[in-house]
Tab-separated table of C-alpha atoms in Angstrom:
chain	number	residue	atom	x	y	z
H	146	UNK	CA	3.615	15.622	74.294
H	147	UNK	CA	4.777	14.043	71.150
H	148	UNK	CA	3.125	15.502	67.536
H	149	UNK	CA	2.616	11.682	66.250
H	150	UNK	CA	0.754	12.403	63.363
H	151	UNK	CA	0.687	15.430	61.211
H	152	UNK	CA	-2.784	16.857	61.209
H	153	UNK	CA	-4.463	16.024	58.113
H	154	UNK	CA	-5.089	19.004	55.655
H	155	UNK	CA	-6.711	20.298	52.471
H	156	UNK	CA	-8.277	18.145	49.847
H	157	UNK	CA	-6.833	14.942	51.744
H	158	UNK	CA	-8.733	15.813	55.046
H	159	UNK	CA	-11.892	16.934	53.367
H	160	UNK	CA	-12.292	13.754	51.813
H	161	UNK	CA	-11.235	11.366	54.969
H	162	UNK	CA	-14.573	13.789	56.979
H	163	UNK	CA	-16.749	12.855	54.116
H	164	UNK	CA	-15.815	8.871	54.286
H	165	UNK	CA	-16.343	9.755	57.865
H	166	UNK	CA	-20.034	11.081	57.950
H	167	UNK	CA	-20.533	9.118	55.331
H	168	UNK	CA	-20.589	5.813	57.697
H	169	UNK	CA	-22.363	7.599	60.773
H	170	UNK	CA	-25.187	8.383	57.994
H	171	UNK	CA	-24.823	4.756	57.319
H	172	UNK	CA	-24.909	3.109	60.681
H	173	UNK	CA	-27.574	5.681	62.101
H	174	UNK	CA	-29.503	4.203	58.991
H	175	UNK	CA	-28.229	0.221	59.987
H	176	UNK	CA	-28.425	0.292	63.801
H	177	UNK	CA	-32.524	2.031	63.894
H	178	UNK	CA	-33.415	-0.216	61.390
H	179	UNK	CA	-31.711	-3.474	62.711
H	180	UNK	CA	-31.079	-2.556	66.079
H	181	UNK	CA	-27.549	-2.594	67.857
H	182	UNK	CA	-27.089	-6.781	66.446
H	183	UNK	CA	-26.342	-5.397	63.444
H	184	UNK	CA	-23.016	-5.914	62.315
H	185	UNK	CA	-19.629	-3.691	61.363
H	186	UNK	CA	-20.230	-5.451	57.901
H	187	UNK	CA	-23.944	-4.360	57.350
H	188	UNK	CA	-22.846	-0.962	57.963
H	189	UNK	CA	-19.883	-1.165	55.764
H	190	UNK	CA	-22.392	-2.286	53.009
H	191	UNK	CA	-24.758	0.681	53.274
H	192	UNK	CA	-21.802	3.323	53.418
H	193	UNK	CA	-20.536	1.191	50.387
H	194	UNK	CA	-17.254	1.692	51.502
H	195	UNK	CA	-14.548	-0.925	52.280
H	196	UNK	CA	-14.359	-2.631	56.477
H	197	UNK	CA	-10.506	-1.230	56.465
H	198	UNK	CA	-12.337	2.161	55.736
H	199	UNK	CA	-14.877	1.696	58.322
H	200	UNK	CA	-12.152	0.364	61.074
H	201	UNK	CA	-9.739	3.441	60.032
H	202	UNK	CA	-11.957	5.398	61.391
H	203	UNK	CA	-14.211	3.582	64.244
H	204	UNK	CA	-11.548	0.829	65.963
H	205	UNK	CA	-14.503	-1.474	66.986
H	206	UNK	CA	-18.534	-1.950	66.866
H	207	UNK	CA	-18.760	-0.390	70.398
H	208	UNK	CA	-16.943	2.892	69.340
H	209	UNK	CA	-19.188	3.362	66.019
H	210	UNK	CA	-22.354	2.549	68.344
H	211	UNK	CA	-21.364	5.868	70.684
H	212	UNK	CA	-20.138	8.350	67.694
H	213	UNK	CA	-22.849	7.397	65.830
H	214	UNK	CA	-25.347	8.353	68.660
H	215	UNK	CA	-23.032	11.750	69.089
H	216	UNK	CA	-23.239	12.560	66.027
H	217	UNK	CA	-27.442	11.636	65.965
H	218	UNK	CA	-27.565	13.803	68.907
H	219	UNK	CA	-25.499	16.858	67.904
H	220	UNK	CA	-27.005	17.159	64.252
H	221	UNK	CA	-30.373	16.999	66.419
H	222	UNK	CA	-29.345	19.864	68.587
H	223	UNK	CA	-28.060	22.495	65.626
H	224	UNK	CA	-31.074	21.985	63.993
H	225	UNK	CA	-32.645	22.688	67.185
H	226	UNK	CA	-30.927	25.623	67.788
H	227	UNK	CA	-32.213	27.043	63.983
H	228	UNK	CA	-36.170	26.001	64.968
H	229	UNK	CA	-36.059	27.788	68.126
H	230	UNK	CA	-33.783	30.971	66.818
H	231	UNK	CA	-35.861	33.625	66.874
H	232	UNK	CA	-37.766	32.681	70.209
H	233	UNK	CA	-36.717	35.185	73.069
H	234	UNK	CA	-38.947	34.069	76.040
H	235	UNK	CA	-35.959	32.601	78.816
H	236	UNK	CA	-38.888	29.915	79.792
H	237	UNK	CA	-39.658	28.504	76.330
H	238	UNK	CA	-36.376	28.445	75.247
H	239	UNK	CA	-36.445	26.308	77.493
H	240	UNK	CA	-39.295	24.551	76.581
H	241	UNK	CA	-39.553	24.649	73.046
H	242	UNK	CA	-36.484	21.735	72.917
H	243	UNK	CA	-38.004	19.636	74.868
H	244	UNK	CA	-41.546	19.915	73.196
H	245	UNK	CA	-39.054	19.342	69.842
H	246	UNK	CA	-37.644	15.792	71.168
H	247	UNK	CA	-40.877	14.638	71.433
H	248	UNK	CA	-41.782	15.096	67.958
H	249	UNK	CA	-38.363	13.583	66.487
H	250	UNK	CA	-40.387	10.719	65.585
H	251	UNK	CA	-41.377	12.748	62.837
H	252	UNK	CA	-38.340	15.067	62.534
H	253	UNK	CA	-36.003	12.387	63.105
H	254	UNK	CA	-37.211	9.090	62.589
H	255	UNK	CA	-33.874	7.570	62.509
H	256	UNK	CA	-32.546	8.710	65.415
H	257	UNK	CA	-35.932	8.364	67.505
H	258	UNK	CA	-35.720	4.995	66.198
H	259	UNK	CA	-31.915	4.064	67.453
H	260	UNK	CA	-33.153	5.288	71.231
H	261	UNK	CA	-36.034	3.882	71.407
H	262	UNK	CA	-35.267	0.427	70.366
H	263	UNK	CA	-32.007	0.497	72.055
H	264	UNK	CA	-32.204	1.210	75.196
H	265	UNK	CA	-28.747	1.315	75.761
H	266	UNK	CA	-27.849	4.079	74.196
H	267	UNK	CA	-30.515	6.402	75.984
H	268	UNK	CA	-27.226	6.398	78.799
H	269	UNK	CA	-25.065	8.409	76.732
H	270	UNK	CA	-27.600	10.798	75.025
H	271	UNK	CA	-28.796	11.537	78.758
H	272	UNK	CA	-25.387	13.745	80.163
H	273	UNK	CA	-25.588	15.247	76.761
H	274	UNK	CA	-29.594	16.623	77.248
H	275	UNK	CA	-28.260	16.886	80.603
H	276	UNK	CA	-25.719	19.428	80.349
H	277	UNK	CA	-27.812	21.623	77.780
H	278	UNK	CA	-30.946	21.874	80.522
H	279	UNK	CA	-28.863	22.158	83.751
H	280	UNK	CA	-27.214	25.356	82.410
H	281	UNK	CA	-30.601	26.678	81.163
H	282	UNK	CA	-31.846	25.571	84.318
H	283	UNK	CA	-29.103	27.561	86.568
H	284	UNK	CA	-29.154	30.756	84.502
H	285	UNK	CA	-32.994	30.874	84.986
H	286	UNK	CA	-32.236	30.497	88.656
H	287	UNK	CA	-29.682	33.375	88.436
H	288	UNK	CA	-32.132	35.584	86.687
H	289	UNK	CA	-34.740	34.376	88.653
H	290	UNK	CA	-37.129	33.030	86.324
H	291	UNK	CA	-36.793	30.024	88.467
H	292	UNK	CA	-36.069	29.595	91.302
H	293	UNK	CA	-35.128	25.446	91.803
H	294	UNK	CA	-33.415	23.847	94.793
H	295	UNK	CA	-31.907	20.412	93.159
H	296	UNK	CA	-31.223	21.548	89.969
H	297	UNK	CA	-29.321	18.414	89.269
H	298	UNK	CA	-32.041	16.253	90.234
H	299	UNK	CA	-34.598	17.812	88.779
H	300	UNK	CA	-33.128	17.725	85.654
H	301	UNK	CA	-32.588	14.110	86.229
H	302	UNK	CA	-36.466	13.570	86.834
H	303	UNK	CA	-37.418	15.633	83.507
H	304	UNK	CA	-34.924	13.995	81.224
H	305	UNK	CA	-36.327	10.485	82.735
H	306	UNK	CA	-39.856	11.961	81.292
H	307	UNK	CA	-38.883	12.803	77.843
H	308	UNK	CA	-36.559	9.714	77.573
H	309	UNK	CA	-39.503	7.429	78.308
H	310	UNK	CA	-41.828	9.478	76.454
H	311	UNK	CA	-39.945	9.404	73.677
H	312	UNK	CA	-39.944	5.607	73.318
H	313	UNK	CA	-43.541	5.992	74.023
H	314	UNK	CA	-44.156	8.465	71.146
H	315	UNK	CA	-41.699	6.257	68.494
H	316	UNK	CA	-43.323	2.708	69.516
H	317	UNK	CA	-46.781	3.340	70.899
H	318	UNK	CA	-48.750	3.982	67.543
H	319	UNK	CA	-51.546	5.164	69.751
H	320	UNK	CA	-49.488	7.675	71.033
H	321	UNK	CA	-50.476	11.735	70.223
H	322	UNK	CA	-49.178	14.837	70.053
H	323	UNK	CA	-51.445	16.185	72.236
H	324	UNK	CA	-49.819	13.125	74.991
H	325	UNK	CA	-46.641	14.500	74.579
H	326	UNK	CA	-47.356	18.216	74.913
H	327	UNK	CA	-49.527	16.982	78.257
H	328	UNK	CA	-46.283	15.224	79.716
H	329	UNK	CA	-44.331	18.416	79.478
H	330	UNK	CA	-46.174	20.532	81.045
H	331	UNK	CA	-46.837	18.154	84.121
H	332	UNK	CA	-43.318	17.543	84.376
H	333	UNK	CA	-42.593	21.255	84.463
H	334	UNK	CA	-44.239	21.204	88.141
H	335	UNK	CA	-40.936	19.308	88.808
H	336	UNK	CA	-39.243	23.139	87.953
H	337	UNK	CA	-41.872	24.757	90.286
H	338	UNK	CA	-43.638	26.263	86.721
H	339	UNK	CA	-47.133	26.974	87.433
H	340	UNK	CA	-49.365	24.464	86.184
H	341	UNK	CA	-50.906	27.579	84.424
H	342	UNK	CA	-47.889	29.363	83.225
H	343	UNK	CA	-46.543	25.475	81.854
H	344	UNK	CA	-50.104	24.983	80.566
H	345	UNK	CA	-49.240	27.971	78.169
H	346	UNK	CA	-45.797	27.449	77.644
H	347	UNK	CA	-46.801	24.042	76.147
H	348	UNK	CA	-49.649	24.905	73.970
H	349	UNK	CA	-48.480	26.501	71.482
H	350	UNK	CA	-48.492	25.630	67.827
H	351	UNK	CA	-45.061	24.338	66.460
H	352	UNK	CA	-44.600	24.250	62.684
H	353	UNK	CA	-41.469	22.209	62.229
I	54	UNK	CA	-67.252	-22.683	76.400
I	55	UNK	CA	-66.075	-26.727	76.517
I	56	UNK	CA	-64.311	-27.662	80.018
I	57	UNK	CA	-61.259	-28.707	77.998
I	58	UNK	CA	-59.500	-30.288	80.696
I	59	UNK	CA	-60.768	-31.474	84.205
I	60	UNK	CA	-58.865	-28.764	86.741
I	61	UNK	CA	-55.820	-30.661	88.588
I	62	UNK	CA	-56.479	-30.989	92.256
I	63	UNK	CA	-54.996	-32.401	95.697
I	64	UNK	CA	-51.400	-34.046	95.532
I	65	UNK	CA	-50.726	-34.024	91.526
I	66	UNK	CA	-51.352	-30.131	91.111
I	67	UNK	CA	-49.630	-28.983	94.385
I	68	UNK	CA	-46.709	-30.995	93.169
I	69	UNK	CA	-47.255	-29.150	89.147
I	70	UNK	CA	-47.782	-25.781	90.979
I	71	UNK	CA	-44.695	-26.428	93.449
I	72	UNK	CA	-42.639	-27.266	89.947
I	73	UNK	CA	-43.884	-24.230	87.906
I	74	UNK	CA	-42.870	-22.132	90.938
I	75	UNK	CA	-39.545	-23.473	90.717
I	76	UNK	CA	-38.922	-22.898	87.358
I	77	UNK	CA	-39.995	-18.851	87.273
I	78	UNK	CA	-37.371	-18.742	90.682
I	79	UNK	CA	-34.580	-20.122	88.490
I	80	UNK	CA	-35.597	-18.010	85.667
I	81	UNK	CA	-35.392	-14.936	87.395
I	82	UNK	CA	-32.022	-15.872	88.742
I	83	UNK	CA	-31.130	-16.524	85.515
I	84	UNK	CA	-32.346	-13.820	83.399
I	85	UNK	CA	-30.953	-11.182	86.240
I	86	UNK	CA	-27.307	-12.916	85.710
I	87	UNK	CA	-27.088	-13.587	82.089
I	88	UNK	CA	-29.665	-11.213	80.801
I	89	UNK	CA	-32.858	-12.647	78.076
I	90	UNK	CA	-30.256	-13.962	75.758
I	91	UNK	CA	-30.052	-17.295	78.496
I	92	UNK	CA	-32.002	-19.602	76.946
I	93	UNK	CA	-34.477	-22.325	78.373
I	94	UNK	CA	-31.661	-25.003	78.287
I	95	UNK	CA	-30.342	-22.595	80.900
I	96	UNK	CA	-33.217	-22.094	82.856
I	97	UNK	CA	-34.091	-25.950	83.157
I	98	UNK	CA	-30.527	-26.140	84.115
I	99	UNK	CA	-30.751	-23.822	87.234
I	100	UNK	CA	-34.327	-24.983	87.738
I	101	UNK	CA	-32.355	-28.903	87.812
I	102	UNK	CA	-35.928	-30.245	85.461
I	103	UNK	CA	-36.151	-31.462	82.794
I	104	UNK	CA	-36.776	-29.272	79.254
I	105	UNK	CA	-40.022	-31.101	78.405
I	106	UNK	CA	-41.353	-29.713	82.240
I	107	UNK	CA	-39.977	-26.045	81.354
I	108	UNK	CA	-42.195	-26.401	77.695
I	109	UNK	CA	-45.070	-28.022	79.849
I	110	UNK	CA	-45.468	-24.792	81.729
I	111	UNK	CA	-43.840	-22.089	79.296
I	112	UNK	CA	-44.861	-22.722	76.039
I	113	UNK	CA	-41.949	-20.516	74.422
I	114	UNK	CA	-38.916	-18.205	75.766
I	115	UNK	CA	-41.788	-15.210	75.124
I	116	UNK	CA	-43.909	-16.752	77.586
I	117	UNK	CA	-41.207	-17.587	80.357
I	118	UNK	CA	-40.114	-14.045	80.249
I	119	UNK	CA	-43.376	-12.562	80.648
I	120	UNK	CA	-44.422	-15.216	83.503
I	121	UNK	CA	-41.131	-14.067	85.539
I	122	UNK	CA	-41.734	-10.525	85.447
I	123	UNK	CA	-45.288	-11.027	86.395
I	124	UNK	CA	-43.977	-13.366	89.325
I	125	UNK	CA	-41.036	-11.292	90.107
I	126	UNK	CA	-43.310	-8.178	90.452
I	127	UNK	CA	-46.238	-10.067	92.567
I	128	UNK	CA	-43.560	-11.310	95.086
I	129	UNK	CA	-42.634	-7.990	95.528
I	130	UNK	CA	-45.742	-6.440	95.967
I	131	UNK	CA	-46.916	-8.691	98.440
I	132	UNK	CA	-43.889	-8.288	100.329
I	133	UNK	CA	-44.449	-4.861	99.889
I	134	UNK	CA	-47.966	-4.865	101.254
I	135	UNK	CA	-46.757	-6.527	104.159
I	136	UNK	CA	-44.234	-3.987	104.689
I	137	UNK	CA	-46.863	-1.341	104.497
I	138	UNK	CA	-49.273	-2.575	106.732
I	139	UNK	CA	-49.099	-0.491	109.516
I	140	UNK	CA	-48.462	2.534	108.044
I	141	UNK	CA	-51.938	4.410	108.012
I	142	UNK	CA	-51.484	8.031	106.706
I	143	UNK	CA	-52.999	7.874	103.003
I	144	UNK	CA	-49.836	9.486	101.303
I	145	UNK	CA	-47.741	7.733	103.331
I	146	UNK	CA	-49.528	5.082	101.895
I	147	UNK	CA	-48.886	6.209	98.161
I	148	UNK	CA	-44.912	7.303	98.673
I	149	UNK	CA	-43.608	4.560	101.329
I	150	UNK	CA	-43.790	1.881	98.642
I	151	UNK	CA	-42.268	4.183	95.656
I	152	UNK	CA	-38.993	4.909	97.976
I	153	UNK	CA	-38.942	0.602	98.936
I	154	UNK	CA	-39.018	0.171	95.291
I	155	UNK	CA	-35.747	2.418	94.884
I	156	UNK	CA	-34.460	-0.158	97.459
I	157	UNK	CA	-34.804	-3.524	95.685
I	158	UNK	CA	-31.286	-3.573	94.809
I	159	UNK	CA	-30.748	-4.631	98.467
I	160	UNK	CA	-34.400	-6.226	99.192
I	161	UNK	CA	-34.897	-7.774	95.813
I	162	UNK	CA	-32.012	-7.892	93.852
I	163	UNK	CA	-32.568	-10.181	91.113
I	164	UNK	CA	-35.878	-8.444	90.701
I	165	UNK	CA	-33.974	-5.149	90.398
I	166	UNK	CA	-31.079	-6.573	87.950
I	167	UNK	CA	-33.754	-7.956	85.763
I	168	UNK	CA	-35.763	-4.407	85.734
I	169	UNK	CA	-32.097	-3.162	85.092
I	170	UNK	CA	-30.512	-4.696	82.806
I	171	UNK	CA	-33.581	-5.613	80.363
I	172	UNK	CA	-35.225	-2.247	79.879
I	173	UNK	CA	-37.611	-4.631	77.493
I	174	UNK	CA	-39.019	-6.043	80.540
I	175	UNK	CA	-40.163	-2.020	81.844
I	176	UNK	CA	-42.944	-2.354	79.389
I	177	UNK	CA	-44.194	-4.952	80.969
I	178	UNK	CA	-43.922	-3.799	84.443
I	179	UNK	CA	-44.977	-0.293	84.054
I	180	UNK	CA	-48.782	-1.357	83.519
I	181	UNK	CA	-49.058	-3.469	86.985
I	182	UNK	CA	-47.327	-0.422	88.975
I	183	UNK	CA	-49.485	1.551	86.956
I	184	UNK	CA	-52.643	0.202	88.220
I	185	UNK	CA	-51.327	-0.066	92.196
I	186	UNK	CA	-50.633	3.648	91.506
I	187	UNK	CA	-53.554	4.626	89.973
I	188	UNK	CA	-56.161	3.567	92.100
I	189	UNK	CA	-54.610	5.339	95.039
I	190	UNK	CA	-54.629	8.482	93.559
I	191	UNK	CA	-58.021	8.484	92.264
I	192	UNK	CA	-59.107	7.653	95.656
I	193	UNK	CA	-56.814	10.387	97.346
I	194	UNK	CA	-58.745	12.607	95.333
I	195	UNK	CA	-62.226	11.943	96.207
I	196	UNK	CA	-60.833	12.170	99.635
I	197	UNK	CA	-59.795	15.514	98.773
I	198	UNK	CA	-56.305	15.037	99.847
I	199	UNK	CA	-54.860	15.196	96.050
I	200	UNK	CA	-56.026	17.074	93.390
I	201	UNK	CA	-54.433	15.920	90.484
I	202	UNK	CA	-56.238	17.082	87.260
I	203	UNK	CA	-54.879	14.332	84.515
I	204	UNK	CA	-54.156	11.306	87.036
I	205	UNK	CA	-52.963	8.911	84.213
I	206	UNK	CA	-50.240	11.246	82.577
I	207	UNK	CA	-48.853	12.320	86.178
I	208	UNK	CA	-48.626	8.672	86.740
I	209	UNK	CA	-47.237	7.881	83.756
I	210	UNK	CA	-44.300	10.739	84.154
I	211	UNK	CA	-43.895	9.666	87.862
I	212	UNK	CA	-43.173	5.776	86.874
I	213	UNK	CA	-40.725	7.025	84.415
I	214	UNK	CA	-38.600	8.428	87.076
I	215	UNK	CA	-39.037	5.851	89.401
I	216	UNK	CA	-37.930	3.279	86.738
I	217	UNK	CA	-34.893	5.181	85.559
I	218	UNK	CA	-33.892	5.816	89.047
I	219	UNK	CA	-34.385	2.159	89.901
I	220	UNK	CA	-31.620	1.082	86.808
I	221	UNK	CA	-29.385	4.268	88.197
I	222	UNK	CA	-29.717	2.638	91.860
I	223	UNK	CA	-29.058	-1.098	90.572
I	224	UNK	CA	-26.298	-0.302	88.068
I	225	UNK	CA	-24.721	3.055	89.412
I	226	UNK	CA	-22.335	2.110	92.259
I	227	UNK	CA	-22.063	5.990	92.950
I	228	UNK	CA	-26.094	6.153	93.317
I	229	UNK	CA	-27.134	6.663	97.050
I	230	UNK	CA	-30.852	5.955	98.653
I	231	UNK	CA	-30.607	9.564	99.815
I	232	UNK	CA	-30.530	10.364	96.152
I	233	UNK	CA	-33.392	8.194	95.382
I	234	UNK	CA	-35.812	9.641	98.258
I	235	UNK	CA	-34.833	13.018	96.586
I	236	UNK	CA	-36.061	11.988	93.302
I	237	UNK	CA	-39.441	10.691	94.991
I	238	UNK	CA	-39.376	14.379	97.134
I	239	UNK	CA	-39.612	16.130	93.532
I	240	UNK	CA	-40.852	13.907	91.557
I	241	UNK	CA	-44.665	14.593	93.462
I	242	UNK	CA	-44.532	18.002	92.804
I	243	UNK	CA	-46.234	16.528	89.623
I	244	UNK	CA	-48.945	15.266	91.595
I	245	UNK	CA	-49.552	18.962	93.339
I	246	UNK	CA	-47.623	18.122	96.640
I	247	UNK	CA	-45.208	20.488	98.000
I	248	UNK	CA	-42.308	20.285	98.719
I	249	UNK	CA	-43.002	20.767	102.326
I	250	UNK	CA	-44.840	18.191	102.454
I	251	UNK	CA	-43.048	15.757	99.749
I	252	UNK	CA	-39.649	16.946	102.259
I	253	UNK	CA	-41.723	15.047	105.468
I	254	UNK	CA	-42.772	12.331	103.207
I	255	UNK	CA	-39.239	11.136	102.121
I	256	UNK	CA	-36.789	11.650	105.001
I	257	UNK	CA	-38.738	9.322	108.048
I	258	UNK	CA	-36.245	6.060	108.358
I	259	UNK	CA	-37.117	3.162	106.873
I	260	UNK	CA	-36.489	-0.153	108.120
I	261	UNK	CA	-37.054	-2.946	105.338
């Protein structure tokens, strides 16, 4: 494969990368606030960069939306990894991120709104969430902690529950954290986790 | 309460009701095809009635969307009641409509598309679906066929799974009916139904 462009290194590439992140942060703010109808111009205004700079990084709005969703998810995910770094029980390692996900309205309000108000992006985050949970479930199957016969479908179902509940938690002012946890407790039955165990896994206190 | 308007009776009222249904049918076609961005004018064109007639029945687009969704759901629901009229097993009476729901892409394609492409209407059909399933689950609890501790949350979870899977079945050309049935089989764990029983309930043949 011909090397079309020298990779950017040193100070210039750090500057370019910072610019890219600044645009992604601005896009997240704008799309969360105004929905996906917001324009590239709204994003360039928010980021305080020229339109040409936005287009240098993202070829069109579709590209910007996809990149913003991926960026918001990966930011959230690294943060979750820190939050659960001291969790050692393998089932808790599976369930805690689900409980934290349903608290995104408070911890990552723009990400929660991006998902809740723009259902189209759900299709983009599902594969990410899915692969994270899938690896864990397969691992737990091997350890005989779980015995899930059709992991792919069980996980898809679990994610359906989580995503719809995220929307509920974000948009419905009456939704409570207790309801979020109860949702997960019941959904864990689809992984063959007993209700007694599911109750224990979802009732511990979370400090974020 | 003062009687503001004499109820319309006889031939005239039958004519008005027919007109209303014609507009709802046209709106379903238009919204399923073009999404909720379609205009009142698109609907009046499709229904071949004057715009003033559309506005006589529906005060604005929001009203028309809500009425179309309610109409499509109630049409689907009465049809389902006929389909399951000979089912006598109480658990099958619960599960069969779920399996039929996930076949809407083939039996009621416009309804399926209306839901799949316009996620906003999901919020409108969930309460309808929810009350139907809720009555059944409470009945089955009384009969001791089921023993669901938190029916409201279990049903909400079940509906999340069904709705996301309806979208998948409608928009993803690779989705299969077997996958739809497997989805339900696994989701039934949330009602405390054993996998053996769930398998049996979801593998019988359906002729629609």
